[in-house]
Coordinates of C-alpha atoms and ligand atoms in Angstrom, one line a residue:
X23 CA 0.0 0.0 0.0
X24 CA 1.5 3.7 -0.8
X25 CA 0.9 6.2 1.9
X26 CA 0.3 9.3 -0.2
X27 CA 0.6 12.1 2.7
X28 CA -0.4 15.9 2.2
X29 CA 3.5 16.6 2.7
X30 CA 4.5 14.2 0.0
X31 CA 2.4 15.3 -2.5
X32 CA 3.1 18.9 -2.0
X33 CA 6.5 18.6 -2.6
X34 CA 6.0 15.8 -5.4
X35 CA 3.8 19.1 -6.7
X36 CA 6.6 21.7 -6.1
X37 CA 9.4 19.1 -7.5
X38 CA 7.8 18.7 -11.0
X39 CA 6.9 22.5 -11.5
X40 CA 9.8 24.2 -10.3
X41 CA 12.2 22.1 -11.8
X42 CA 14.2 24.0 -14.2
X43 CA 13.7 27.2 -12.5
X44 CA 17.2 28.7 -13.3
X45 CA 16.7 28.1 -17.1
X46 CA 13.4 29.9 -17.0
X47 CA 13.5 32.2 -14.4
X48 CA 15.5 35.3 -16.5
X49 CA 13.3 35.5 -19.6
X50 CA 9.6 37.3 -19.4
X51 CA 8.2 33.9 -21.0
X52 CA 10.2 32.5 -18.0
X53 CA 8.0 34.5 -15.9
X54 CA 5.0 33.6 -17.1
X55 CA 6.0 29.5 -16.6
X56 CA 6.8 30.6 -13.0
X57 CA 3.1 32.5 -12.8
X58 CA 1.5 29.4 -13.8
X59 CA 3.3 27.0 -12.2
X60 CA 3.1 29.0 -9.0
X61 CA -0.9 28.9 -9.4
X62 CA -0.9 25.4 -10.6
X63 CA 0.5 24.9 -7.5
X64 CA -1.7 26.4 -5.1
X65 CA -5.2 24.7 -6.6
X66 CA -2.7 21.4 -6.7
X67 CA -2.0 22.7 -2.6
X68 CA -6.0 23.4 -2.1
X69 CA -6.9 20.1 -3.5
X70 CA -5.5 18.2 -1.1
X71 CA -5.8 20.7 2.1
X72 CA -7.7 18.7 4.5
X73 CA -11.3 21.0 4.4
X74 CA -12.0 20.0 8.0
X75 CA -9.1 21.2 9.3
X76 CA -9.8 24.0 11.7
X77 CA -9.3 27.5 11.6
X78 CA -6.6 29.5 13.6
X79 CA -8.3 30.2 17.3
X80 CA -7.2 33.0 19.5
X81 CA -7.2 34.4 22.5
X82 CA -9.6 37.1 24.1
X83 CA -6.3 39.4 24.3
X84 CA -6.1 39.1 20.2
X85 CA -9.2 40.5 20.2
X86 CA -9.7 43.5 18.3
X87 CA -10.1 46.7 19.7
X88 CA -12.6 47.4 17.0
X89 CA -14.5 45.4 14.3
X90 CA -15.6 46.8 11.2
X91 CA -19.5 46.0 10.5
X92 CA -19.9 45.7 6.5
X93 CA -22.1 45.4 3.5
X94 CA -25.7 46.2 5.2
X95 CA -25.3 47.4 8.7
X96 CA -29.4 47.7 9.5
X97 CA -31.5 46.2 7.2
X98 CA -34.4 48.2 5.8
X99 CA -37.5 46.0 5.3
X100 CA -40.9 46.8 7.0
X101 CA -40.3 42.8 8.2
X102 CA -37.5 43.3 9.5
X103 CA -37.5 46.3 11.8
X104 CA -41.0 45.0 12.8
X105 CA -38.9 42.0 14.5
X106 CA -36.4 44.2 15.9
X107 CA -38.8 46.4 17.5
X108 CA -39.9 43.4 19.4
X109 CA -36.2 42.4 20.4
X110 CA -36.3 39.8 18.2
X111 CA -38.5 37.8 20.3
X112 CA -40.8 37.0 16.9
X113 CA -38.3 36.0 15.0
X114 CA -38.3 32.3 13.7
X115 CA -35.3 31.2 11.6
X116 CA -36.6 28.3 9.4
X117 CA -34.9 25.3 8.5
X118 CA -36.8 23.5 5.6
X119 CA -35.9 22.1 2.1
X120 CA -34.5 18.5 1.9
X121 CA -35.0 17.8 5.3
X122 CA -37.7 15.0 7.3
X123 CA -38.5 17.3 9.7
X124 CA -39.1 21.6 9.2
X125 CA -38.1 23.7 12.1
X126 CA -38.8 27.0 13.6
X127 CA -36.8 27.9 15.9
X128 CA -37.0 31.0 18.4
X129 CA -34.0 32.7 19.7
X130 CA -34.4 31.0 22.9
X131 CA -34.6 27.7 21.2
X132 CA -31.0 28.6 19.7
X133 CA -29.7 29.3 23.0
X134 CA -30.9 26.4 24.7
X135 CA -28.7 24.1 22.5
X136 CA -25.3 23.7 23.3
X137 CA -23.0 26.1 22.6
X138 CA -19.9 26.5 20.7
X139 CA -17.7 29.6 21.2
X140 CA -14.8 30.6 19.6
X141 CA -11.8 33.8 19.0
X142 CA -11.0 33.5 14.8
X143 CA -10.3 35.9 12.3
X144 CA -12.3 37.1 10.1
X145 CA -11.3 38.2 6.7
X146 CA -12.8 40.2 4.0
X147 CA -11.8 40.4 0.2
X148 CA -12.3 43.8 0.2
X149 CA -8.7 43.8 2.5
X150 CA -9.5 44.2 6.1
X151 CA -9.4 41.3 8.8
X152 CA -11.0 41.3 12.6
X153 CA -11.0 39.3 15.6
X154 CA -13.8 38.5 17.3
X155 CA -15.8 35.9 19.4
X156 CA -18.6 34.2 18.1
X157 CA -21.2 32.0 20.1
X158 CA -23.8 29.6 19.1
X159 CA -25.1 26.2 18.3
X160 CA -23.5 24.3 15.9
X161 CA -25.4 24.1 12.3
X162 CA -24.3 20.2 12.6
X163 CA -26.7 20.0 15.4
X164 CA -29.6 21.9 13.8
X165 CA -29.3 20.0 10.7
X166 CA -29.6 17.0 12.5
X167 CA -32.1 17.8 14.9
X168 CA -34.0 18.9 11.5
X169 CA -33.2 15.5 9.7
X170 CA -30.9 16.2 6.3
X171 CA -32.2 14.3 3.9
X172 CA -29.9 12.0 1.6
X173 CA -30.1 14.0 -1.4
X174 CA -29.1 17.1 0.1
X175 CA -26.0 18.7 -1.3
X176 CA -25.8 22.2 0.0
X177 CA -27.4 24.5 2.6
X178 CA -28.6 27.9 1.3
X179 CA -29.0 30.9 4.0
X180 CA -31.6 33.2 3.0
X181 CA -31.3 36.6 4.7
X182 CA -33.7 39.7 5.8
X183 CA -31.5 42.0 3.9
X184 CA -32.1 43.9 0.9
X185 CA -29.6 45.0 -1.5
X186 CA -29.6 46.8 -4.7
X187 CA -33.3 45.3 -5.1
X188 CA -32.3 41.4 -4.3
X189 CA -32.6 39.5 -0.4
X190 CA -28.9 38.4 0.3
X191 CA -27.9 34.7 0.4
X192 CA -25.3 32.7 0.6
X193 CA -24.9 28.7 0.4
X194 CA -22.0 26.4 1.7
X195 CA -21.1 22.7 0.8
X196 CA -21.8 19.6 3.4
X197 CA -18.3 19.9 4.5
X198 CA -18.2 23.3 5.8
X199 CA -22.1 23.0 7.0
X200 CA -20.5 19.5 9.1
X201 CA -17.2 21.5 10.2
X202 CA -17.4 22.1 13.8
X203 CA -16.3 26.0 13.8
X204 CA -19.5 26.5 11.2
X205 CA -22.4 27.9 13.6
X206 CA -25.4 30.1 13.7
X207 CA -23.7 32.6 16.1
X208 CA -26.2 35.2 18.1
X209 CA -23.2 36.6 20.9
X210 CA -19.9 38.5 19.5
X211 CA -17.8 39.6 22.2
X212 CA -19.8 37.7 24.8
X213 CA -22.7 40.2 24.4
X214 CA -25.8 39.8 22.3
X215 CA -25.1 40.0 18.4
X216 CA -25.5 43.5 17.2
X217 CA -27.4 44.7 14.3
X218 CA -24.7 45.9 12.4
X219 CA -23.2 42.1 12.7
X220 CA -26.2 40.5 11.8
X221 CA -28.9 40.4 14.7
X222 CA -30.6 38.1 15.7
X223 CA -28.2 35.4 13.8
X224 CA -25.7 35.3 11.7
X225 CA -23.5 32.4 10.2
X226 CA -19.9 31.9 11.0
X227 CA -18.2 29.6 8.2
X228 CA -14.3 29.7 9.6
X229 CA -12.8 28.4 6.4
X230 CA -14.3 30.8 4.0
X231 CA -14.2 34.6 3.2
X232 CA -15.7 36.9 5.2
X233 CA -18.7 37.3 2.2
X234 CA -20.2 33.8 2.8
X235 CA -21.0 34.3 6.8
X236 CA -24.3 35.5 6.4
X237 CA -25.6 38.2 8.6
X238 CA -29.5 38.4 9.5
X239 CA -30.2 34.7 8.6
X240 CA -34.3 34.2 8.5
X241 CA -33.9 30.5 6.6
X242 CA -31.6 27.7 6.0
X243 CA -33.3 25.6 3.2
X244 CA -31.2 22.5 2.2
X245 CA -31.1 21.5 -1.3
X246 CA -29.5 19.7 -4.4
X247 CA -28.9 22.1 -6.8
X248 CA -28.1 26.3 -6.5
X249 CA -29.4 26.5 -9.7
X250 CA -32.9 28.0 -8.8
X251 CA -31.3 29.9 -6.0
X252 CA -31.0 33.6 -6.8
X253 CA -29.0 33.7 -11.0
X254 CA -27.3 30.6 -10.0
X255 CA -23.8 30.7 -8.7
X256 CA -24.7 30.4 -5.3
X257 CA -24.6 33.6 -3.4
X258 CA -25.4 37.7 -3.5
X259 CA -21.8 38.5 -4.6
X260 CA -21.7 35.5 -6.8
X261 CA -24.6 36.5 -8.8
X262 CA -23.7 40.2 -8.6
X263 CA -20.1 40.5 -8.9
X264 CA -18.4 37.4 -9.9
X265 CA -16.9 36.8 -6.5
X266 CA -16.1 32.8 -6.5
X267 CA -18.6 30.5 -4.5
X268 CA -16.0 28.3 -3.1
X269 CA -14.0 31.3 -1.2
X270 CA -11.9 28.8 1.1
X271 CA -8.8 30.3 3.4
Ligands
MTE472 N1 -27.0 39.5 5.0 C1 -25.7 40.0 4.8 N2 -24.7 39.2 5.1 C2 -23.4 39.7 4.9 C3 -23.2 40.9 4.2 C4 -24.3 41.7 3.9 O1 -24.2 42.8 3.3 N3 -25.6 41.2 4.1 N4 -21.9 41.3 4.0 C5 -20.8 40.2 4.0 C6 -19.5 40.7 4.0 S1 -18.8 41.2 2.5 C7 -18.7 40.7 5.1 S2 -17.1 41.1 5.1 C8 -19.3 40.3 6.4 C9 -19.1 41.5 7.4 O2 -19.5 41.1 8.7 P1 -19.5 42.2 9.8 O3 -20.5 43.3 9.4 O4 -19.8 41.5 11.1 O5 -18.1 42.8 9.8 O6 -20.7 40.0 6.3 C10 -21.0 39.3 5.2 N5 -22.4 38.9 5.3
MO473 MO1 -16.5 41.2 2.9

């Protein structure tokens, strides 16, 4: 039997592409072999990254002193201030799709399951990182509490948010819906989740770009294809902007 380790292949990977790097490395067509190599290299690296790996947790004195709220910072909707003139206490979050059994489940309902908390970093494309600590139950737990059916291939959040005319959503894999840093997170900074952070829940996806944790999450419907969801590709700033779906770190 051959062992093929991450270590091994990454520098079975590295070997092969780089070799010859003196006799290309001076010309601009030299260059351009080096570009590409040095690309094919980190999909080739990606591929074989172990996607349940954690992320990188800190402690409360990395915190930072100040956390950037961005993209919508208060939703608009007559739905949605109606809920948080009430504190949030009629909000439902709905979990339905490709699952045996629909949920609705109240704030207190969230809290009453056990809790993960955790110090990571959050980082956005647009170039700016924060850490902060998140609380809440684990999506793992809600998805099995709410029965995942078989045929179920990715989780879609659906959120109270409107932009440029469209709701915001987002939608993750199995993997990262299974990882156990991935939860619906109502506490930052061991106090109740502002609005500007997505209050009453938002999602925490550790392993991906700070576009996919979606803020003000109302429903998590599970389903097989993301091709009715929104144009398609999976996401707001997908659909909008090109941004890539799978936005792994
Ligand atoms: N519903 C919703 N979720 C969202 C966004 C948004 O505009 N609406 N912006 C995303 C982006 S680009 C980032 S970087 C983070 C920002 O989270 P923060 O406001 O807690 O910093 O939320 C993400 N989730
Ligand atoms: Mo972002």
């Amino acid at each position: 039997m051959t062992l093929i380790t991450r270590r091994n292949l990454i520098v079975a990977g590295a070997g092969s592409l780089l070799a010859g790097c003196d006799r290309v490395g001076k010309s601009e067509a030299g260059r351009d072999i080096l570009f590409k190599a040095e690309a094919v290299h980190r999909s080739l690296q990606r591929v074989i990254t172990n996607r349940n790996a954690l992320a990188r947790e800190f402690s409360p004195d990395d915190l930072s002193p100040r956390f950037r709220a961005n993209g919508t910072r208060s939703p608009r909707t007559p739905e949605y201030m109606a809920l948080a003139a009430n504190r949030f206490s009629d909000w439902r979050l709905r979990v339905d799709g490709l699952v045996a059994r629909p949920l609705s489940l109240s704030l207190a309902d969230l809290r009453a399951m056990p809790q993960r908390a955790q110090i990571t970093r959050h980082d956005c494309v647009e170039g700016w990182s924060a850490i902060g600590k998140w609380q809440g139950p684990k999506l793992s737990a809600i998805l099995d509490a709410a029965g995942l059916r078989d045929s179920a291939r990715y989780l879609v959040f659906h959120c109270a948010d409107s932009l440029r005319g469209g709701a915001y959503y987002e939608s993750i894999d199995l993997i990262d819906a299974f990882h156990p840093q991935t939860i619906l997170a109502w506490a930052m900074n061991d106090r109740i989740l502002p609005i500007a952070h997505g209050a009453p829940v938002r999602l925490r996806v550790e392993r991906q770009l700070g576009y996919k944790h979606a803020k003000y999450v109302m429903r998590v419907e599970a389903v097989v294809s993301l091709e009715g969801i929104g144009r398609g590709k999976g996401g707001y700033w997908e659909d909008v902007a090109d941004y890539e779906w799978y936005a792994g770190i």
